[in-house]
Amino acid sequence: MPIVILEPETPGAGADDLRSRYGWPEWDLSVIPEPDPAWRLRMNIATQSMETIAHVDHEGWSDVVLREAPEVTKLPDDWWHLLDRTEHVLLCGPAAAVRSHATPRPPTR
């Protein structure tokens, strides 16, 4: 599954901020949290780029825009092809929280 790891833009925009403002689940990398289809990663198919990360209300309108891409940046072909097959993205972060819980795993054969 393709993954997007959020990187905080300011020191106060970390995991605690996401939890308190948006109910973002805490993730220790041991079990994937229940999917929340209200969080959407909006993509531009023509440019193969990400446009926004948003939370939508029951009518499909954005009630929170977490991130807007400042410029068009094409995603790697392998990532895009995986997204095309799975039609889902694992959105997690912030990056420092993910790195602090990550444990090295032996390579699989």
mmCIF file of N, CA and C in Angstrom:
data_model
loop_
_atom_site.group_PDB
_atom_site.id
_atom_site.type_symbol
_atom_site.label_atom_id
_atom_site.label_comp_id
_atom_site.label_asym_id
_atom_site.label_seq_id
_atom_site.Cartn_x
_atom_site.Cartn_y
_atom_site.Cartn_z
ATOM 1 N N MET A 1 0.840 -1.165 0.000
ATOM 2 C CA MET A 1 0.000 0.000 0.000
ATOM 3 C C MET A 1 0.895 1.241 0.000
ATOM 4 N N PRO A 2 0.585 2.223 -0.846
ATOM 5 C CA PRO A 2 1.375 3.448 -0.819
ATOM 6 C C PRO A 2 1.184 4.175 0.514
ATOM 7 N N ILE A 3 2.198 4.911 0.927
ATOM 8 C CA ILE A 3 2.152 5.602 2.216
ATOM 9 C C ILE A 3 2.569 7.058 2.020
ATOM 10 N N VAL A 4 1.920 7.937 2.778
ATOM 11 C CA VAL A 4 2.309 9.342 2.851
ATOM 12 C C VAL A 4 2.574 9.620 4.318
ATOM 13 N N ILE A 5 3.790 10.075 4.615
ATOM 14 C CA ILE A 5 4.151 10.414 5.992
ATOM 15 C C ILE A 5 4.218 11.934 6.082
ATOM 16 N N LEU A 6 3.422 12.495 6.971
ATOM 17 C CA LEU A 6 3.374 13.944 7.126
ATOM 18 C C LEU A 6 4.625 14.460 7.818
ATOM 19 N N GLU A 7 5.087 15.593 7.378
ATOM 20 C CA GLU A 7 6.229 16.262 7.992
ATOM 21 C C GLU A 7 5.719 17.591 8.537
ATOM 22 N N PRO A 8 5.847 17.859 9.855
ATOM 23 C CA PRO A 8 5.323 19.105 10.418
ATOM 24 C C PRO A 8 6.014 20.328 9.817
ATOM 25 N N GLU A 9 5.208 21.358 9.529
ATOM 26 C CA GLU A 9 5.766 22.591 8.987
ATOM 27 C C GLU A 9 6.221 23.539 10.090
ATOM 28 N N THR A 10 5.660 23.391 11.277
ATOM 29 C CA THR A 10 6.043 24.227 12.409
ATOM 30 C C THR A 10 6.255 23.323 13.621
ATOM 31 N N PRO A 11 7.022 23.781 14.621
ATOM 32 C CA PRO A 11 7.286 22.948 15.794
ATOM 33 C C PRO A 11 6.017 22.511 16.540
ATOM 34 N N GLY A 12 4.967 23.323 16.526
ATOM 35 C CA GLY A 12 3.745 22.975 17.250
ATOM 36 C C GLY A 12 2.822 22.040 16.501
ATOM 37 N N ALA A 13 3.135 21.755 15.250
ATOM 38 C CA ALA A 13 2.249 20.939 14.421
ATOM 39 C C ALA A 13 2.692 19.484 14.431
ATOM 40 N N GLY A 14 2.703 18.882 15.603
ATOM 41 C CA GLY A 14 3.146 17.505 15.724
ATOM 42 C C GLY A 14 1.992 16.558 15.985
ATOM 43 N N ALA A 15 2.325 15.400 16.504
ATOM 44 C CA ALA A 15 1.337 14.353 16.755
ATOM 45 C C ALA A 15 0.284 14.795 17.766
ATOM 46 N N ASP A 16 0.696 15.500 18.830
ATOM 47 C CA ASP A 16 -0.281 15.951 19.826
ATOM 48 C C ASP A 16 -1.283 16.912 19.220
ATOM 49 N N ASP A 17 -0.819 17.786 18.335
ATOM 50 C CA ASP A 17 -1.709 18.734 17.665
ATOM 51 C C ASP A 17 -2.716 17.998 16.786
ATOM 52 N N LEU A 18 -2.259 17.014 16.020
ATOM 53 C CA LEU A 18 -3.164 16.243 15.163
ATOM 54 C C LEU A 18 -4.204 15.491 15.991
ATOM 55 N N ARG A 19 -3.775 14.941 17.125
ATOM 56 C CA ARG A 19 -4.715 14.208 17.989
ATOM 57 C C ARG A 19 -5.747 15.142 18.602
ATOM 58 N N SER A 20 -5.299 16.293 19.119
ATOM 59 C CA SER A 20 -6.235 17.179 19.813
ATOM 60 C C SER A 20 -7.176 17.892 18.858
ATOM 61 N N ARG A 21 -6.683 18.333 17.713
ATOM 62 C CA ARG A 21 -7.548 19.084 16.801
ATOM 63 C C ARG A 21 -8.393 18.208 15.891
ATOM 64 N N TYR A 22 -7.869 17.054 15.489
ATOM 65 C CA TYR A 22 -8.560 16.265 14.465
ATOM 66 C C TYR A 22 -8.883 14.838 14.886
ATOM 67 N N GLY A 23 -8.578 14.463 16.125
ATOM 68 C CA GLY A 23 -8.850 13.105 16.565
ATOM 69 C C GLY A 23 -7.992 12.072 15.863
ATOM 70 N N TRP A 24 -6.808 12.492 15.416
ATOM 71 C CA TRP A 24 -5.893 11.602 14.697
ATOM 72 C C TRP A 24 -5.500 10.450 15.614
ATOM 73 N N PRO A 25 -5.649 9.209 15.182
ATOM 74 C CA PRO A 25 -5.308 8.083 16.059
ATOM 75 C C PRO A 25 -3.801 7.960 16.275
ATOM 76 N N GLU A 26 -3.439 7.524 17.463
ATOM 77 C CA GLU A 26 -2.033 7.270 17.745
ATOM 78 C C GLU A 26 -1.675 5.920 17.135
ATOM 79 N N TRP A 27 -0.502 5.852 16.527
ATOM 80 C CA TRP A 27 -0.093 4.632 15.842
ATOM 81 C C TRP A 27 1.317 4.265 16.269
ATOM 82 N N ASP A 28 1.469 3.067 16.823
ATOM 83 C CA ASP A 28 2.795 2.622 17.263
ATOM 84 C C ASP A 28 3.434 1.657 16.272
ATOM 85 N N LEU A 29 2.909 1.586 15.070
ATOM 86 C CA LEU A 29 3.389 0.740 13.976
ATOM 87 C C LEU A 29 3.166 -0.753 14.208
ATOM 88 N N SER A 30 2.450 -1.128 15.266
ATOM 89 C CA SER A 30 2.219 -2.555 15.488
ATOM 90 C C SER A 30 0.909 -3.018 14.845
ATOM 91 N N VAL A 31 -0.094 -2.157 14.823
ATOM 92 C CA VAL A 31 -1.390 -2.495 14.227
ATOM 93 C C VAL A 31 -1.865 -1.271 13.449
ATOM 94 N N ILE A 32 -2.306 -1.474 12.227
ATOM 95 C CA ILE A 32 -2.813 -0.361 11.433
ATOM 96 C C ILE A 32 -4.169 0.059 11.990
ATOM 97 N N PRO A 33 -4.360 1.367 12.258
ATOM 98 C CA PRO A 33 -5.644 1.835 12.783
ATOM 99 C C PRO A 33 -6.781 1.596 11.785
ATOM 100 N N GLU A 34 -7.995 1.645 12.285
ATOM 101 C CA GLU A 34 -9.165 1.506 11.411
ATOM 102 C C GLU A 34 -9.146 2.614 10.358
ATOM 103 N N PRO A 35 -9.470 2.299 9.124
ATOM 104 C CA PRO A 35 -9.497 3.328 8.080
ATOM 105 C C PRO A 35 -10.548 4.396 8.380
ATOM 106 N N ASP A 36 -10.242 5.618 8.040
ATOM 107 C CA ASP A 36 -11.188 6.722 8.169
ATOM 108 C C ASP A 36 -11.383 7.310 6.780
ATOM 109 N N PRO A 37 -12.442 6.899 6.073
ATOM 110 C CA PRO A 37 -12.641 7.363 4.695
ATOM 111 C C PRO A 37 -12.962 8.848 4.589
ATOM 112 N N ALA A 38 -13.153 9.525 5.718
ATOM 113 C CA ALA A 38 -13.388 10.966 5.662
ATOM 114 C C ALA A 38 -12.106 11.735 5.344
ATOM 115 N N TRP A 39 -10.941 11.120 5.569
ATOM 116 C CA TRP A 39 -9.678 11.754 5.195
ATOM 117 C C TRP A 39 -9.388 11.374 3.756
ATOM 118 N N ARG A 40 -9.154 12.369 2.916
ATOM 119 C CA ARG A 40 -8.938 12.131 1.490
ATOM 120 C C ARG A 40 -7.622 12.737 1.026
ATOM 121 N N LEU A 41 -6.950 11.982 0.213
ATOM 122 C CA LEU A 41 -5.769 12.458 -0.479
ATOM 123 C C LEU A 41 -6.246 12.733 -1.901
ATOM 124 N N ARG A 42 -6.325 13.997 -2.260
ATOM 125 C CA ARG A 42 -6.810 14.356 -3.594
ATOM 126 C C ARG A 42 -5.626 14.428 -4.544
ATOM 127 N N MET A 43 -5.769 13.695 -5.647
ATOM 128 C CA MET A 43 -4.686 13.560 -6.613
ATOM 129 C C MET A 43 -5.090 14.186 -7.939
ATOM 130 N N ASN A 44 -4.098 14.583 -8.721
ATOM 131 C CA ASN A 44 -4.308 15.062 -10.082
ATOM 132 C C ASN A 44 -3.786 13.964 -11.001
ATOM 133 N N ILE A 45 -4.697 13.296 -11.685
ATOM 134 C CA ILE A 45 -4.318 12.164 -12.531
ATOM 135 C C ILE A 45 -3.450 12.620 -13.698
ATOM 136 N N ALA A 46 -3.768 13.764 -14.278
ATOM 137 C CA ALA A 46 -3.021 14.241 -15.454
ATOM 138 C C ALA A 46 -1.553 14.485 -15.137
ATOM 139 N N THR A 47 -1.262 15.051 -13.957
ATOM 140 C CA THR A 47 0.129 15.353 -13.600
ATOM 141 C C THR A 47 0.725 14.312 -12.661
ATOM 142 N N GLN A 48 -0.066 13.327 -12.253
ATOM 143 C CA GLN A 48 0.345 12.299 -11.295
ATOM 144 C C GLN A 48 0.964 12.938 -10.049
ATOM 145 N N SER A 49 0.223 13.898 -9.489
ATOM 146 C CA SER A 49 0.708 14.618 -8.323
ATOM 147 C C SER A 49 -0.385 14.717 -7.269
ATOM 148 N N MET A 50 0.036 15.007 -6.032
ATOM 149 C CA MET A 50 -0.899 15.199 -4.937
ATOM 150 C C MET A 50 -1.324 16.658 -4.915
ATOM 151 N N GLU A 51 -2.634 16.902 -4.664
ATOM 152 C CA GLU A 51 -3.112 18.272 -4.576
ATOM 153 C C GLU A 51 -3.384 18.679 -3.124
ATOM 154 N N THR A 52 -4.198 17.894 -2.412
ATOM 155 C CA THR A 52 -4.532 18.238 -1.026
ATOM 156 C C THR A 52 -4.704 16.993 -0.179
ATOM 157 N N ILE A 53 -4.554 17.196 1.124
ATOM 158 C CA ILE A 53 -4.962 16.214 2.121
ATOM 159 C C ILE A 53 -6.077 16.913 2.884
ATOM 160 N N ALA A 54 -7.271 16.343 2.835
ATOM 161 C CA ALA A 54 -8.426 17.014 3.423
ATOM 162 C C ALA A 54 -9.331 16.023 4.148
ATOM 163 N N HIS A 55 -10.086 16.541 5.088
ATOM 164 C CA HIS A 55 -11.144 15.794 5.768
ATOM 165 C C HIS A 55 -12.448 16.304 5.193
ATOM 166 N N VAL A 56 -13.343 15.390 4.821
ATOM 167 C CA VAL A 56 -14.603 15.808 4.212
ATOM 168 C C VAL A 56 -15.771 15.510 5.140
ATOM 169 N N ASP A 57 -16.804 16.344 5.031
ATOM 170 C CA ASP A 57 -18.014 16.133 5.821
ATOM 171 C C ASP A 57 -18.909 15.102 5.134
ATOM 172 N N HIS A 58 -20.075 14.873 5.687
ATOM 173 C CA HIS A 58 -20.967 13.823 5.151
ATOM 174 C C HIS A 58 -21.494 14.143 3.756
ATOM 175 N N GLU A 59 -21.358 15.396 3.305
ATOM 176 C CA GLU A 59 -21.794 15.765 1.958
ATOM 177 C C GLU A 59 -20.634 15.801 0.953
ATOM 178 N N GLY A 60 -19.410 15.516 1.432
ATOM 179 C CA GLY A 60 -18.257 15.488 0.546
ATOM 180 C C GLY A 60 -17.497 16.796 0.453
ATOM 181 N N TRP A 61 -17.897 17.790 1.241
ATOM 182 C CA TRP A 61 -17.190 19.077 1.253
ATOM 183 C C TRP A 61 -16.033 19.022 2.249
ATOM 184 N N SER A 62 -14.948 19.680 1.895
ATOM 185 C CA SER A 62 -13.791 19.735 2.800
ATOM 186 C C SER A 62 -14.145 20.569 4.020
ATOM 187 N N ASP A 63 -14.045 19.952 5.210
ATOM 188 C CA ASP A 63 -14.220 20.740 6.428
ATOM 189 C C ASP A 63 -12.871 21.051 7.064
ATOM 190 N N VAL A 64 -11.832 20.317 6.690
ATOM 191 C CA VAL A 64 -10.462 20.585 7.113
ATOM 192 C C VAL A 64 -9.557 20.324 5.919
ATOM 193 N N VAL A 65 -8.703 21.277 5.588
ATOM 194 C CA VAL A 65 -7.657 21.044 4.600
ATOM 195 C C VAL A 65 -6.358 21.011 5.379
ATOM 196 N N LEU A 66 -5.813 19.825 5.518
ATOM 197 C CA LEU A 66 -4.605 19.631 6.314
ATOM 198 C C LEU A 66 -3.371 20.106 5.568
ATOM 199 N N ARG A 67 -3.363 19.896 4.254
ATOM 200 C CA ARG A 67 -2.176 20.258 3.471
ATOM 201 C C ARG A 67 -2.574 20.492 2.031
ATOM 202 N N GLU A 68 -2.049 21.559 1.444
ATOM 203 C CA GLU A 68 -2.185 21.798 0.009
ATOM 204 C C GLU A 68 -0.791 21.820 -0.581
ATOM 205 N N ALA A 69 -0.622 21.144 -1.689
ATOM 206 C CA ALA A 69 0.688 21.103 -2.330
ATOM 207 C C ALA A 69 1.026 22.495 -2.852
ATOM 208 N N PRO A 70 2.189 23.021 -2.479
ATOM 209 C CA PRO A 70 2.553 24.366 -2.932
ATOM 210 C C PRO A 70 2.888 24.423 -4.424
ATOM 211 N N GLU A 71 3.221 23.285 -5.004
ATOM 212 C CA GLU A 71 3.552 23.225 -6.430
ATOM 213 C C GLU A 71 3.269 21.819 -6.932
ATOM 214 N N VAL A 72 3.169 21.696 -8.226
ATOM 215 C CA VAL A 72 2.939 20.383 -8.830
ATOM 216 C C VAL A 72 4.253 19.617 -8.811
ATOM 217 N N THR A 73 4.240 18.473 -8.133
ATOM 218 C CA THR A 73 5.409 17.611 -8.081
ATOM 219 C C THR A 73 4.962 16.203 -8.438
ATOM 220 N N LYS A 74 5.459 15.687 -9.548
ATOM 221 C CA LYS A 74 5.068 14.352 -10.005
ATOM 222 C C LYS A 74 5.558 13.308 -9.007
ATOM 223 N N LEU A 75 4.672 12.396 -8.649
ATOM 224 C CA LEU A 75 5.031 11.293 -7.762
ATOM 225 C C LEU A 75 5.817 10.242 -8.542
ATOM 226 N N PRO A 76 6.648 9.465 -7.846
ATOM 227 C CA PRO A 76 7.397 8.404 -8.554
ATOM 228 C C PRO A 76 6.443 7.421 -9.228
ATOM 229 N N ASP A 77 6.849 6.934 -10.391
ATOM 230 C CA ASP A 77 5.998 6.014 -11.151
ATOM 231 C C ASP A 77 5.601 4.789 -10.342
ATOM 232 N N ASP A 78 6.528 4.186 -9.592
ATOM 233 C CA ASP A 78 6.201 2.995 -8.796
ATOM 234 C C ASP A 78 5.113 3.305 -7.774
ATOM 235 N N TRP A 79 5.209 4.457 -7.118
ATOM 236 C CA TRP A 79 4.202 4.859 -6.120
ATOM 237 C C TRP A 79 2.850 5.044 -6.798
ATOM 238 N N TRP A 80 2.853 5.727 -7.944
ATOM 239 C CA TRP A 80 1.604 5.993 -8.654
ATOM 240 C C TRP A 80 0.954 4.692 -9.125
ATOM 241 N N HIS A 81 1.747 3.763 -9.636
ATOM 242 C CA HIS A 81 1.193 2.485 -10.099
ATOM 243 C C HIS A 81 0.603 1.694 -8.928
ATOM 244 N N LEU A 82 1.258 1.732 -7.784
ATOM 245 C CA LEU A 82 0.725 1.061 -6.602
ATOM 246 C C LEU A 82 -0.586 1.707 -6.176
ATOM 247 N N LEU A 83 -0.644 3.023 -6.174
ATOM 248 C CA LEU A 83 -1.889 3.731 -5.852
ATOM 249 C C LEU A 83 -2.990 3.362 -6.834
ATOM 250 N N ASP A 84 -2.665 3.269 -8.094
ATOM 251 C CA ASP A 84 -3.637 2.918 -9.117
ATOM 252 C C ASP A 84 -4.219 1.526 -8.867
ATOM 253 N N ARG A 85 -3.398 0.600 -8.377
ATOM 254 C CA ARG A 85 -3.869 -0.763 -8.101
ATOM 255 C C ARG A 85 -4.670 -0.853 -6.809
ATOM 256 N N THR A 86 -4.191 -0.209 -5.739
ATOM 257 C CA THR A 86 -4.836 -0.370 -4.434
ATOM 258 C C THR A 86 -5.978 0.602 -4.193
ATOM 259 N N GLU A 87 -5.909 1.792 -4.812
ATOM 260 C CA GLU A 87 -6.893 2.854 -4.650
ATOM 261 C C GLU A 87 -7.011 3.344 -3.208
ATOM 262 N N HIS A 88 -6.007 3.075 -2.384
ATOM 263 C CA HIS A 88 -5.967 3.531 -0.998
ATOM 264 C C HIS A 88 -4.545 3.967 -0.661
ATOM 265 N N VAL A 89 -4.455 4.857 0.319
ATOM 266 C CA VAL A 89 -3.165 5.353 0.786
ATOM 267 C C VAL A 89 -3.168 5.300 2.296
ATOM 268 N N LEU A 90 -2.058 4.884 2.875
ATOM 269 C CA LEU A 90 -1.882 4.951 4.318
ATOM 270 C C LEU A 90 -1.289 6.318 4.629
ATOM 271 N N LEU A 91 -2.039 7.142 5.339
ATOM 272 C CA LEU A 91 -1.634 8.492 5.687
ATOM 273 C C LEU A 91 -1.278 8.511 7.156
ATOM 274 N N CYS A 92 -0.048 8.825 7.483
ATOM 275 C CA CYS A 92 0.367 8.812 8.880
ATOM 276 C C CYS A 92 1.388 9.904 9.139
ATOM 277 N N GLY A 93 1.682 10.103 10.395
ATOM 278 C CA GLY A 93 2.675 11.109 10.726
ATOM 279 C C GLY A 93 2.397 11.683 12.099
ATOM 280 N N PRO A 94 3.112 12.684 12.468
ATOM 281 C CA PRO A 94 4.193 13.273 11.693
ATOM 282 C C PRO A 94 5.416 12.366 11.627
ATOM 283 N N ALA A 95 6.302 12.701 10.717
ATOM 284 C CA ALA A 95 7.440 11.837 10.418
ATOM 285 C C ALA A 95 8.271 11.511 11.651
ATOM 286 N N ALA A 96 8.504 12.477 12.520
ATOM 287 C CA ALA A 96 9.325 12.225 13.718
ATOM 288 C C ALA A 96 8.692 11.158 14.596
ATOM 289 N N ALA A 97 7.368 11.156 14.712
ATOM 290 C CA ALA A 97 6.678 10.158 15.529
ATOM 291 C C ALA A 97 6.802 8.774 14.900
ATOM 292 N N VAL A 98 6.717 8.708 13.574
ATOM 293 C CA VAL A 98 6.844 7.420 12.897
ATOM 294 C C VAL A 98 8.257 6.887 13.057
ATOM 295 N N ARG A 99 9.257 7.745 12.865
ATOM 296 C CA ARG A 99 10.652 7.299 13.003
ATOM 297 C C ARG A 99 10.962 6.848 14.424
ATOM 298 N N SER A 100 10.395 7.526 15.425
ATOM 299 C CA SER A 100 10.717 7.175 16.806
ATOM 300 C C SER A 100 10.141 5.821 17.206
ATOM 301 N N HIS A 101 9.107 5.346 16.508
ATOM 302 C CA HIS A 101 8.502 4.050 16.824
ATOM 303 C C HIS A 101 8.980 2.936 15.900
ATOM 304 N N ALA A 102 9.676 3.301 14.851
ATOM 305 C CA ALA A 102 10.087 2.289 13.874
ATOM 306 C C ALA A 102 11.158 1.380 14.462
ATOM 307 N N THR A 103 11.024 0.111 14.170
ATOM 308 C CA THR A 103 12.039 -0.848 14.577
ATOM 309 C C THR A 103 12.581 -1.519 13.329
ATOM 310 N N PRO A 104 13.889 -1.637 13.219
ATOM 311 C CA PRO A 104 14.450 -2.280 12.025
ATOM 312 C C PRO A 104 13.977 -3.733 11.936
ATOM 313 N N ARG A 105 13.692 -4.136 10.723
ATOM 314 C CA ARG A 105 13.274 -5.514 10.494
ATOM 315 C C ARG A 105 14.257 -6.163 9.541
ATOM 316 N N PRO A 106 14.503 -7.467 9.720
ATOM 317 C CA PRO A 106 15.400 -8.143 8.764
ATOM 318 C C PRO A 106 14.758 -8.164 7.386
ATOM 319 N N PRO A 107 15.579 -8.127 6.343
ATOM 320 C CA PRO A 107 15.017 -8.165 4.992
ATOM 321 C C PRO A 107 14.272 -9.464 4.740
ATOM 322 N N THR A 108 13.221 -9.370 3.951
ATOM 323 C CA THR A 108 12.465 -10.571 3.560
ATOM 324 C C THR A 108 13.002 -11.071 2.237
ATOM 325 N N ARG A 109 12.880 -12.361 2.037
ATOM 326 C CA ARG A 109 13.376 -12.958 0.798
ATOM 327 C C ARG A 109 12.278 -13.196 -0.163
#
